[in-house]
């Protein structure tokens, strides 16, 4: 797990993750935290899914 080190635009954060070889990015803003559903973006494939809080760890473990 890595957290972007400073406030920045989402696009810059995704570029940072891509340069570091991070395949998945989880968007955990105020709305996501309230709803319990997180957007998970696969940077390499360009796809994005909404995953519930309870399924998040299992989803990521299956991608190892």
N, CA, C and O atoms as a Tripos MOL2 file, in Angstrom:
@<TRIPOS>MOLECULE
protein
  256   255    64     0     0
PROTEIN
NO_CHARGES

@<TRIPOS>ATOM
      1 N           0.8570   -1.1760    0.0000 N.3       1 UNK1
      2 CA          0.0000    0.0000    0.0000 C.3       1 UNK1
      3 C           0.8920    1.2240    0.0000 C.2       1 UNK1
      4 O           1.8890    1.2990    0.7180 O.2       1 UNK1
      5 N           0.5060    2.1700   -0.8190 N.am      2 UNK2
      6 CA          1.2370    3.4280   -0.8740 C.3       2 UNK2
      7 C           0.2230    4.5480   -1.0190 C.2       2 UNK2
      8 O          -0.7420    4.4210   -1.7730 O.2       2 UNK2
      9 N           0.4310    5.6240   -0.3150 N.am      3 UNK3
     10 CA         -0.4410    6.7880   -0.3750 C.3       3 UNK3
     11 C           0.3260    7.9030   -1.0700 C.2       3 UNK3
     12 O           1.5000    8.1330   -0.7790 O.2       3 UNK3
     13 N          -0.3410    8.5960   -1.9910 N.am      4 UNK4
     14 CA          0.3110    9.7000   -2.6900 C.3       4 UNK4
     15 C           0.7810   10.7200   -1.6650 C.2       4 UNK4
     16 O           0.0210   11.0670   -0.7600 O.2       4 UNK4
     17 N           2.0130   11.2110   -1.7800 N.am      5 UNK5
     18 CA          2.6280   12.0110   -0.7180 C.3       5 UNK5
     19 C           2.1170   13.4320   -0.5210 C.2       5 UNK5
     20 O           2.4530   14.0550    0.4860 O.2       5 UNK5
     21 N           1.3150   13.9720   -1.4440 N.am      6 UNK6
     22 CA          0.8670   15.3580   -1.3060 C.3       6 UNK6
     23 C          -0.4270   15.5740   -2.0880 C.2       6 UNK6
     24 O          -0.7550   14.7780   -2.9680 O.2       6 UNK6
     25 N          -1.1590   16.6310   -1.7810 N.am      7 UNK7
     26 CA         -2.3750   16.9290   -2.5520 C.3       7 UNK7
     27 C          -2.0000   17.2390   -4.0020 C.2       7 UNK7
     28 O          -1.0860   18.0220   -4.2600 O.2       7 UNK7
     29 N          -2.7080   16.6240   -4.9390 N.am      8 UNK8
     30 CA         -2.4450   16.8640   -6.3590 C.3       8 UNK8
     31 C          -3.6530   16.4000   -7.1630 C.2       8 UNK8
     32 O          -4.5340   15.7170   -6.6420 O.2       8 UNK8
     33 N          -3.6820   16.7750   -8.4240 N.am      9 UNK9
     34 CA         -4.7520   16.3450   -9.3170 C.3       9 UNK9
     35 C          -4.7140   14.8250   -9.4560 C.2       9 UNK9
     36 O          -3.6560   14.2010   -9.3720 O.2       9 UNK9
     37 N          -5.8910   14.2490   -9.6700 N.am     10 UNK10
     38 CA         -6.0040   12.7890   -9.8110 C.3      10 UNK10
     39 C          -5.0910   12.2890  -10.9320 C.2      10 UNK10
     40 O          -4.4230   11.2680  -10.7720 O.2      10 UNK10
     41 N          -5.0560   12.9880  -12.0510 N.am     11 UNK11
     42 CA         -4.2250   12.5560  -13.1860 C.3      11 UNK11
     43 C          -2.7590   12.4600  -12.7810 C.2      11 UNK11
     44 O          -2.0730   11.5210  -13.1870 O.2      11 UNK11
     45 N          -2.2710   13.3990  -11.9990 N.am     12 UNK12
     46 CA         -0.8800   13.3640  -11.5460 C.3      12 UNK12
     47 C          -0.6450   12.1930  -10.5970 C.2      12 UNK12
     48 O           0.4230   11.5800  -10.6120 O.2      12 UNK12
     49 N          -1.6390   11.8880   -9.7790 N.am     13 UNK13
     50 CA         -1.5140   10.7670   -8.8550 C.3      13 UNK13
     51 C          -1.4660    9.4440   -9.6160 C.2      13 UNK13
     52 O          -0.7100    8.5420   -9.2520 O.2      13 UNK13
     53 N          -2.2660    9.3290  -10.6640 N.am     14 UNK14
     54 CA         -2.2670    8.1030  -11.4710 C.3      14 UNK14
     55 C          -0.9400    7.9640  -12.2150 C.2      14 UNK14
     56 O          -0.3930    6.8640  -12.2970 O.2      14 UNK14
     57 N          -0.4240    9.0520  -12.7510 N.am     15 UNK15
     58 CA          0.8890    9.0140  -13.4220 C.3      15 UNK15
     59 C           1.9780    8.5710  -12.4510 C.2      15 UNK15
     60 O           2.8510    7.7800  -12.8070 O.2      15 UNK15
     61 N           1.9220    9.0800  -11.2370 N.am     16 UNK16
     62 CA          2.8770    8.7040  -10.1970 C.3      16 UNK16
     63 C           2.8060    7.2000   -9.9500 C.2      16 UNK16
     64 O           3.8350    6.5250   -9.9090 O.2      16 UNK16
     65 N           1.6030    6.6820   -9.7860 N.am     17 UNK17
     66 CA          1.4250    5.2460   -9.5350 C.3      17 UNK17
     67 C           1.9500    4.4260  -10.7040 C.2      17 UNK17
     68 O           2.6100    3.4070  -10.4990 O.2      17 UNK17
     69 N           1.6670    4.8550  -11.9160 N.am     18 UNK18
     70 CA          2.1260    4.1370  -13.1080 C.3      18 UNK18
     71 C           3.6520    4.1040  -13.1670 C.2      18 UNK18
     72 O           4.2320    3.0590  -13.4600 O.2      18 UNK18
     73 N           4.3020    5.2200  -12.8960 N.am     19 UNK19
     74 CA          5.7650    5.2710  -12.8970 C.3      19 UNK19
     75 C           6.3700    4.3420  -11.8460 C.2      19 UNK19
     76 O           7.4650    3.8120  -12.0330 O.2      19 UNK19
     77 N           5.6470    4.1500  -10.7350 N.am     20 UNK20
     78 CA          6.1320    3.2850   -9.6420 C.3      20 UNK20
     79 C           5.7840    1.8150   -9.8820 C.2      20 UNK20
     80 O           6.1260    0.9570   -9.0680 O.2      20 UNK20
     81 N           5.1020    1.5200  -11.0010 N.am     21 UNK21
     82 CA          4.7460    0.1450  -11.3140 C.3      21 UNK21
     83 C           3.5350   -0.3630  -10.5430 C.2      21 UNK21
     84 O           3.3220   -1.5710  -10.4400 O.2      21 UNK21
     85 N           2.7510    0.5490  -10.0070 N.am     22 UNK22
     86 CA          1.5530    0.1780   -9.2570 C.3      22 UNK22
     87 C           0.4410   -0.0860  -10.2570 C.2      22 UNK22
     88 O           0.1330    0.7670  -11.0900 O.2      22 UNK22
     89 N          -0.1640   -1.2710  -10.1760 N.am     23 UNK23
     90 CA         -1.1690   -1.6560  -11.1640 C.3      23 UNK23
     91 C          -2.5720   -1.1480  -10.8200 C.2      23 UNK23
     92 O          -3.3340   -0.7870  -11.7170 O.2      23 UNK23
     93 N          -2.9180   -1.1180   -9.5300 N.am     24 UNK24
     94 CA         -4.2650   -0.7200   -9.1210 C.3      24 UNK24
     95 C          -4.2320    0.5340   -8.2590 C.2      24 UNK24
     96 O          -3.3690    0.7010   -7.3970 O.2      24 UNK24
     97 N          -5.2020    1.4130   -8.5180 N.am     25 UNK25
     98 CA         -5.3750    2.6220   -7.7280 C.3      25 UNK25
     99 C          -6.7810    2.5750   -7.1380 C.2      25 UNK25
    100 O          -7.7460    2.2600   -7.8350 O.2      25 UNK25
    101 N          -6.8870    2.8910   -5.8500 N.am     26 UNK26
    102 CA         -8.1880    2.9270   -5.1880 C.3      26 UNK26
    103 C          -8.5210    4.3750   -4.8760 C.2      26 UNK26
    104 O          -7.7310    5.0860   -4.2540 O.2      26 UNK26
    105 N          -9.6900    4.8040   -5.3100 N.am     27 UNK27
    106 CA        -10.1560    6.1510   -5.0170 C.3      27 UNK27
    107 C         -10.9590    6.0870   -3.7310 C.2      27 UNK27
    108 O         -11.9950    5.4240   -3.6620 O.2      27 UNK27
    109 N         -10.4740    6.7780   -2.7190 N.am     28 UNK28
    110 CA        -11.1040    6.7370   -1.3900 C.3      28 UNK28
    111 C         -11.3740    8.1500   -0.9020 C.2      28 UNK28
    112 O         -10.7980    8.6020    0.0870 O.2      28 UNK28
    113 N         -12.2500    8.8310   -1.6020 N.am     29 UNK29
    114 CA        -12.6320   10.1770   -1.2000 C.3      29 UNK29
    115 C         -13.7730   10.1440   -0.1960 C.2      29 UNK29
    116 O         -14.1940    9.0800    0.2570 O.2      29 UNK29
    117 N         -14.2540   11.3070    0.1350 N.am     30 UNK30
    118 CA        -15.3190   11.4320    1.1340 C.3      30 UNK30
    119 C         -16.5670   10.6360    0.7340 C.2      30 UNK30
    120 O         -17.1480    9.9370    1.5640 O.2      30 UNK30
    121 N         -16.9780   10.7410   -0.5380 N.am     31 UNK31
    122 CA        -18.1790   10.0320   -0.9980 C.3      31 UNK31
    123 C         -17.9960    8.5140   -0.9330 C.2      31 UNK31
    124 O         -18.9070    7.7910   -0.5310 O.2      31 UNK31
    125 N         -16.8260    8.0430   -1.3250 N.am     32 UNK32
    126 CA        -16.5560    6.6050   -1.2970 C.3      32 UNK32
    127 C         -16.5600    6.0730    0.1360 C.2      32 UNK32
    128 O         -17.0940    4.9980    0.4070 O.2      32 UNK32
    129 N         -15.9750    6.8180    1.0250 N.am     33 UNK33
    130 CA        -15.9220    6.3900    2.4230 C.3      33 UNK33
    131 C         -17.3310    6.3410    3.0120 C.2      33 UNK33
    132 O         -17.6630    5.4050    3.7400 O.2      33 UNK33
    133 N         -18.1600    7.3350    2.7050 N.am     34 UNK34
    134 CA        -19.5340    7.3520    3.2130 C.3      34 UNK34
    135 C         -20.3610    6.1960    2.6570 C.2      34 UNK34
    136 O         -21.1220    5.5620    3.3880 O.2      34 UNK34
    137 N         -20.2080    5.9220    1.3590 N.am     35 UNK35
    138 CA        -21.0220    4.8830    0.7220 C.3      35 UNK35
    139 C         -20.4840    3.4790    0.9700 C.2      35 UNK35
    140 O         -21.2290    2.5040    0.8690 O.2      35 UNK35
    141 N         -19.2020    3.3680    1.2920 N.am     36 UNK36
    142 CA        -18.5970    2.0540    1.4890 C.3      36 UNK36
    143 C         -18.2640    1.3570    0.1840 C.2      36 UNK36
    144 O         -17.9710    0.1610    0.1750 O.2      36 UNK36
    145 N         -18.3060    2.0950   -0.9220 N.am     37 UNK37
    146 CA        -17.9730    1.5460   -2.2430 C.3      37 UNK37
    147 C         -16.8510    2.3790   -2.8400 C.2      37 UNK37
    148 O         -16.9220    3.6070   -2.8780 O.2      37 UNK37
    149 N         -15.8080    1.6880   -3.3070 N.am     38 UNK38
    150 CA        -14.6090    2.3510   -3.7810 C.3      38 UNK38
    151 C         -14.3800    2.0650   -5.2570 C.2      38 UNK38
    152 O         -14.5930    0.9440   -5.7180 O.2      38 UNK38
    153 N         -13.9500    3.0680   -5.9890 N.am     39 UNK39
    154 CA        -13.5790    2.8850   -7.3810 C.3      39 UNK39
    155 C         -12.1580    2.3320   -7.3970 C.2      39 UNK39
    156 O         -11.2500    2.9090   -6.7990 O.2      39 UNK39
    157 N         -11.9770    1.2070   -8.0880 N.am     40 UNK40
    158 CA        -10.6720    0.5760   -8.2090 C.3      40 UNK40
    159 C         -10.3020    0.6020   -9.6870 C.2      40 UNK40
    160 O         -10.9860    0.0020  -10.5160 O.2      40 UNK40
    161 N          -9.2270    1.2930  -10.0070 N.am     41 UNK41
    162 CA         -8.8000    1.4380  -11.4010 C.3      41 UNK41
    163 C          -7.5650    0.5840  -11.6710 C.2      41 UNK41
    164 O          -6.5730    0.6460  -10.9450 O.2      41 UNK41
    165 N          -7.6510   -0.2090  -12.7260 N.am     42 UNK42
    166 CA         -6.5010   -0.9570  -13.2140 C.3      42 UNK42
    167 C          -5.7980   -0.0450  -14.2150 C.2      42 UNK42
    168 O          -6.3010    0.1740  -15.3180 O.2      42 UNK42
    169 N          -4.6550    0.4790  -13.8390 N.am     43 UNK43
    170 CA         -3.9600    1.4610  -14.6730 C.3      43 UNK43
    171 C          -3.5390    0.8610  -16.0070 C.2      43 UNK43
    172 O          -3.6880    1.5000  -17.0490 O.2      43 UNK43
    173 N          -3.0220   -0.3410  -15.9860 N.am     44 UNK44
    174 CA         -2.5120   -0.9540  -17.2140 C.3      44 UNK44
    175 C          -3.6310   -1.2450  -18.2080 C.2      44 UNK44
    176 O          -3.4700   -1.0010  -19.4040 O.2      44 UNK44
    177 N          -4.7620   -1.7640  -17.7320 N.am     45 UNK45
    178 CA         -5.8810   -2.1050  -18.6130 C.3      45 UNK45
    179 C          -6.7790   -0.9090  -18.8960 C.2      45 UNK45
    180 O          -7.5190   -0.9040  -19.8800 O.2      45 UNK45
    181 N          -6.7180    0.1030  -18.0390 N.am     46 UNK46
    182 CA         -7.5690    1.2690  -18.2000 C.3      46 UNK46
    183 C          -9.0010    1.0310  -17.7400 C.2      46 UNK46
    184 O          -9.8770    1.8620  -17.9800 O.2      46 UNK46
    185 N          -9.2410   -0.0950  -17.0810 N.am     47 UNK47
    186 CA        -10.5910   -0.4130  -16.6130 C.3      47 UNK47
    187 C         -10.7940    0.0740  -15.1840 C.2      47 UNK47
    188 O          -9.8340    0.3400  -14.4590 O.2      47 UNK47
    189 N         -12.0580    0.1850  -14.7950 N.am     48 UNK48
    190 CA        -12.3740    0.6450  -13.4530 C.3      48 UNK48
    191 C         -13.6260   -0.0810  -12.9750 C.2      48 UNK48
    192 O         -14.5820   -0.2540  -13.7320 O.2      48 UNK48
    193 N         -13.6110   -0.5070  -11.7100 N.am     49 UNK49
    194 CA        -14.7420   -1.2030  -11.1020 C.3      49 UNK49
    195 C         -15.0790   -0.5430   -9.7770 C.2      49 UNK49
    196 O         -14.2360    0.1030   -9.1550 O.2      49 UNK49
    197 N         -16.3220   -0.7150   -9.3580 N.am     50 UNK50
    198 CA        -16.7280   -0.2650   -8.0300 C.3      50 UNK50
    199 C         -16.7860   -1.4990   -7.1280 C.2      50 UNK50
    200 O         -17.4790   -2.4680   -7.4380 O.2      50 UNK50
    201 N         -16.0610   -1.4580   -6.0230 N.am     51 UNK51
    202 CA        -15.9570   -2.5960   -5.1150 C.3      51 UNK51
    203 C         -16.3940   -2.1510   -3.7190 C.2      51 UNK51
    204 O         -15.9970   -1.0860   -3.2460 O.2      51 UNK51
    205 N         -17.2050   -2.9660   -3.0730 N.am     52 UNK52
    206 CA        -17.6400   -2.6770   -1.7180 C.3      52 UNK52
    207 C         -16.5060   -2.8580   -0.7230 C.2      52 UNK52
    208 O         -15.5800   -3.6350   -0.9570 O.2      52 UNK52
    209 N         -16.5830   -2.1450    0.3760 N.am     53 UNK53
    210 CA        -15.5560   -2.1800    1.4240 C.3      53 UNK53
    211 C         -15.2430   -3.6200    1.8520 C.2      53 UNK53
    212 O         -14.0790   -3.9840    2.0170 O.2      53 UNK53
    213 N         -16.2820   -4.4270    2.0280 N.am     54 UNK54
    214 CA        -16.0930   -5.7930    2.5190 C.3      54 UNK54
    215 C         -15.3620   -6.6830    1.5060 C.2      54 UNK54
    216 O         -14.6730   -7.6250    1.8950 O.2      54 UNK54
    217 N         -15.5100   -6.3900    0.2270 N.am     55 UNK55
    218 CA        -14.8960   -7.2080   -0.8180 C.3      55 UNK55
    219 C         -13.5290   -6.6940   -1.2800 C.2      55 UNK55
    220 O         -12.8430   -7.3680   -2.0480 O.2      55 UNK55
    221 N         -13.1420   -5.5320   -0.8280 N.am     56 UNK56
    222 CA        -11.9340   -4.8860   -1.3370 C.3      56 UNK56
    223 C         -10.6680   -5.7090   -1.0930 C.2      56 UNK56
    224 O          -9.8840   -5.9120   -2.0200 O.2      56 UNK56
    225 N         -10.4580   -6.1800    0.1170 N.am     57 UNK57
    226 CA         -9.2490   -6.9500    0.4280 C.3      57 UNK57
    227 C          -9.2100   -8.2390   -0.3860 C.2      57 UNK57
    228 O          -8.1620   -8.6110   -0.9140 O.2      57 UNK57
    229 N         -10.3370   -8.9130   -0.4850 N.am     58 UNK58
    230 CA        -10.4050  -10.1570   -1.2530 C.3      58 UNK58
    231 C         -10.1290   -9.9040   -2.7350 C.2      58 UNK58
    232 O          -9.4110  -10.6690   -3.3790 O.2      58 UNK58
    233 N         -10.7050   -8.8240   -3.2720 N.am     59 UNK59
    234 CA        -10.4930   -8.4600   -4.6730 C.3      59 UNK59
    235 C          -9.0110   -8.2370   -4.9490 C.2      59 UNK59
    236 O          -8.4640   -8.7770   -5.9110 O.2      59 UNK59
    237 N          -8.3670   -7.4440   -4.1070 N.am     60 UNK60
    238 CA         -6.9470   -7.1350   -4.3260 C.3      60 UNK60
    239 C          -6.0660   -8.3550   -4.1270 C.2      60 UNK60
    240 O          -5.0860   -8.5310   -4.8500 O.2      60 UNK60
    241 N          -6.3970   -9.2070   -3.1540 N.am     61 UNK61
    242 CA         -5.6200  -10.4230   -2.9300 C.3      61 UNK61
    243 C          -5.6940  -11.3430   -4.1430 C.2      61 UNK61
    244 O          -4.7300  -12.0460   -4.4450 O.2      61 UNK61
    245 N          -6.8190  -11.3440   -4.8350 N.am     62 UNK62
    246 CA         -6.9770  -12.2020   -6.0130 C.3      62 UNK62
    247 C          -6.1590  -11.6940   -7.1960 C.2      62 UNK62
    248 O          -5.9720  -12.4210   -8.1720 O.2      62 UNK62
    249 N          -5.6760  -10.4770   -7.1260 N.am     63 UNK63
    250 CA         -4.9040   -9.8680   -8.2380 C.3      63 UNK63
    251 C          -3.4050  -10.0140   -8.0660 C.2      63 UNK63
    252 O          -2.6430   -9.5280   -8.9030 O.2      63 UNK63
    253 N          -2.9650  -10.6660   -7.0110 N.am     64 UNK64
    254 CA         -1.5250  -10.8120   -6.7410 C.3      64 UNK64
    255 C          -0.8910  -11.7890   -7.6620 C.2      64 UNK64
    256 O           0.3130  -12.0310   -7.5720 O.2      64 UNK64
@<TRIPOS>BOND
     1     1     2 1
     2     2     3 1
     3     3     4 2
     4     3     5 am
     5     5     6 1
     6     6     7 1
     7     7     8 2
     8     7     9 am
     9     9    10 1
    10    10    11 1
    11    11    12 2
    12    11    13 am
    13    13    14 1
    14    14    15 1
    15    15    16 2
    16    15    17 am
    17    17    18 1
    18    18    19 1
    19    19    20 2
    20    19    21 am
    21    21    22 1
    22    22    23 1
    23    23    24 2
    24    23    25 am
    25    25    26 1
    26    26    27 1
    27    27    28 2
    28    27    29 am
    29    29    30 1
    30    30    31 1
    31    31    32 2
    32    31    33 am
    33    33    34 1
    34    34    35 1
    35    35    36 2
    36    35    37 am
    37    37    38 1
    38    38    39 1
    39    39    40 2
    40    39    41 am
    41    41    42 1
    42    42    43 1
    43    43    44 2
    44    43    45 am
    45    45    46 1
    46    46    47 1
    47    47    48 2
    48    47    49 am
    49    49    50 1
    50    50    51 1
    51    51    52 2
    52    51    53 am
    53    53    54 1
    54    54    55 1
    55    55    56 2
    56    55    57 am
    57    57    58 1
    58    58    59 1
    59    59    60 2
    60    59    61 am
    61    61    62 1
    62    62    63 1
    63    63    64 2
    64    63    65 am
    65    65    66 1
    66    66    67 1
    67    67    68 2
    68    67    69 am
    69    69    70 1
    70    70    71 1
    71    71    72 2
    72    71    73 am
    73    73    74 1
    74    74    75 1
    75    75    76 2
    76    75    77 am
    77    77    78 1
    78    78    79 1
    79    79    80 2
    80    79    81 am
    81    81    82 1
    82    82    83 1
    83    83    84 2
    84    83    85 am
    85    85    86 1
    86    86    87 1
    87    87    88 2
    88    87    89 am
    89    89    90 1
    90    90    91 1
    91    91    92 2
    92    91    93 am
    93    93    94 1
    94    94    95 1
    95    95    96 2
    96    95    97 am
    97    97    98 1
    98    98    99 1
    99    99   100 2
   100    99   101 am
   101   101   102 1
   102   102   103 1
   103   103   104 2
   104   103   105 am
   105   105   106 1
   106   106   107 1
   107   107   108 2
   108   107   109 am
   109   109   110 1
   110   110   111 1
   111   111   112 2
   112   111   113 am
   113   113   114 1
   114   114   115 1
   115   115   116 2
   116   115   117 am
   117   117   118 1
   118   118   119 1
   119   119   120 2
   120   119   121 am
   121   121   122 1
   122   122   123 1
   123   123   124 2
   124   123   125 am
   125   125   126 1
   126   126   127 1
   127   127   128 2
   128   127   129 am
   129   129   130 1
   130   130   131 1
   131   131   132 2
   132   131   133 am
   133   133   134 1
   134   134   135 1
   135   135   136 2
   136   135   137 am
   137   137   138 1
   138   138   139 1
   139   139   140 2
   140   139   141 am
   141   141   142 1
   142   142   143 1
   143   143   144 2
   144   143   145 am
   145   145   146 1
   146   146   147 1
   147   147   148 2
   148   147   149 am
   149   149   150 1
   150   150   151 1
   151   151   152 2
   152   151   153 am
   153   153   154 1
   154   154   155 1
   155   155   156 2
   156   155   157 am
   157   157   158 1
   158   158   159 1
   159   159   160 2
   160   159   161 am
   161   161   162 1
   162   162   163 1
   163   163   164 2
   164   163   165 am
   165   165   166 1
   166   166   167 1
   167   167   168 2
   168   167   169 am
   169   169   170 1
   170   170   171 1
   171   171   172 2
   172   171   173 am
   173   173   174 1
   174   174   175 1
   175   175   176 2
   176   175   177 am
   177   177   178 1
   178   178   179 1
   179   179   180 2
   180   179   181 am
   181   181   182 1
   182   182   183 1
   183   183   184 2
   184   183   185 am
   185   185   186 1
   186   186   187 1
   187   187   188 2
   188   187   189 am
   189   189   190 1
   190   190   191 1
   191   191   192 2
   192   191   193 am
   193   193   194 1
   194   194   195 1
   195   195   196 2
   196   195   197 am
   197   197   198 1
   198   198   199 1
   199   199   200 2
   200   199   201 am
   201   201   202 1
   202   202   203 1
   203   203   204 2
   204   203   205 am
   205   205   206 1
   206   206   207 1
   207   207   208 2
   208   207   209 am
   209   209   210 1
   210   210   211 1
   211   211   212 2
   212   211   213 am
   213   213   214 1
   214   214   215 1
   215   215   216 2
   216   215   217 am
   217   217   218 1
   218   218   219 1
   219   219   220 2
   220   219   221 am
   221   221   222 1
   222   222   223 1
   223   223   224 2
   224   223   225 am
   225   225   226 1
   226   226   227 1
   227   227   228 2
   228   227   229 am
   229   229   230 1
   230   230   231 1
   231   231   232 2
   232   231   233 am
   233   233   234 1
   234   234   235 1
   235   235   236 2
   236   235   237 am
   237   237   238 1
   238   238   239 1
   239   239   240 2
   240   239   241 am
   241   241   242 1
   242   242   243 1
   243   243   244 2
   244   243   245 am
   245   245   246 1
   246   246   247 1
   247   247   248 2
   248   247   249 am
   249   249   250 1
   250   250   251 1
   251   251   252 2
   252   251   253 am
   253   253   254 1
   254   254   255 1
   255   255   256 2
@<TRIPOS>SUBSTRUCTURE
     1 UNK1         2 RESIDUE 1 A UNK
     2 UNK2         6 RESIDUE 1 A UNK
     3 UNK3        10 RESIDUE 1 A UNK
     4 UNK4        14 RESIDUE 1 A UNK
     5 UNK5        18 RESIDUE 1 A UNK
     6 UNK6        22 RESIDUE 1 A UNK
     7 UNK7        26 RESIDUE 1 A UNK
     8 UNK8        30 RESIDUE 1 A UNK
     9 UNK9        34 RESIDUE 1 A UNK
    10 UNK10       38 RESIDUE 1 A UNK
    11 UNK11       42 RESIDUE 1 A UNK
    12 UNK12       46 RESIDUE 1 A UNK
    13 UNK13       50 RESIDUE 1 A UNK
    14 UNK14       54 RESIDUE 1 A UNK
    15 UNK15       58 RESIDUE 1 A UNK
    16 UNK16       62 RESIDUE 1 A UNK
    17 UNK17       66 RESIDUE 1 A UNK
    18 UNK18       70 RESIDUE 1 A UNK
    19 UNK19       74 RESIDUE 1 A UNK
    20 UNK20       78 RESIDUE 1 A UNK
    21 UNK21       82 RESIDUE 1 A UNK
    22 UNK22       86 RESIDUE 1 A UNK
    23 UNK23       90 RESIDUE 1 A UNK
    24 UNK24       94 RESIDUE 1 A UNK
    25 UNK25       98 RESIDUE 1 A UNK
    26 UNK26      102 RESIDUE 1 A UNK
    27 UNK27      106 RESIDUE 1 A UNK
    28 UNK28      110 RESIDUE 1 A UNK
    29 UNK29      114 RESIDUE 1 A UNK
    30 UNK30      118 RESIDUE 1 A UNK
    31 UNK31      122 RESIDUE 1 A UNK
    32 UNK32      126 RESIDUE 1 A UNK
    33 UNK33      130 RESIDUE 1 A UNK
    34 UNK34      134 RESIDUE 1 A UNK
    35 UNK35      138 RESIDUE 1 A UNK
    36 UNK36      142 RESIDUE 1 A UNK
    37 UNK37      146 RESIDUE 1 A UNK
    38 UNK38      150 RESIDUE 1 A UNK
    39 UNK39      154 RESIDUE 1 A UNK
    40 UNK40      158 RESIDUE 1 A UNK
    41 UNK41      162 RESIDUE 1 A UNK
    42 UNK42      166 RESIDUE 1 A UNK
    43 UNK43      170 RESIDUE 1 A UNK
    44 UNK44      174 RESIDUE 1 A UNK
    45 UNK45      178 RESIDUE 1 A UNK
    46 UNK46      182 RESIDUE 1 A UNK
    47 UNK47      186 RESIDUE 1 A UNK
    48 UNK48      190 RESIDUE 1 A UNK
    49 UNK49      194 RESIDUE 1 A UNK
    50 UNK50      198 RESIDUE 1 A UNK
    51 UNK51      202 RESIDUE 1 A UNK
    52 UNK52      206 RESIDUE 1 A UNK
    53 UNK53      210 RESIDUE 1 A UNK
    54 UNK54      214 RESIDUE 1 A UNK
    55 UNK55      218 RESIDUE 1 A UNK
    56 UNK56      222 RESIDUE 1 A UNK
    57 UNK57      226 RESIDUE 1 A UNK
    58 UNK58      230 RESIDUE 1 A UNK
    59 UNK59      234 RESIDUE 1 A UNK
    60 UNK60      238 RESIDUE 1 A UNK
    61 UNK61      242 RESIDUE 1 A UNK
    62 UNK62      246 RESIDUE 1 A UNK
    63 UNK63      250 RESIDUE 1 A UNK
    64 UNK64      254 RESIDUE 1 A UNK
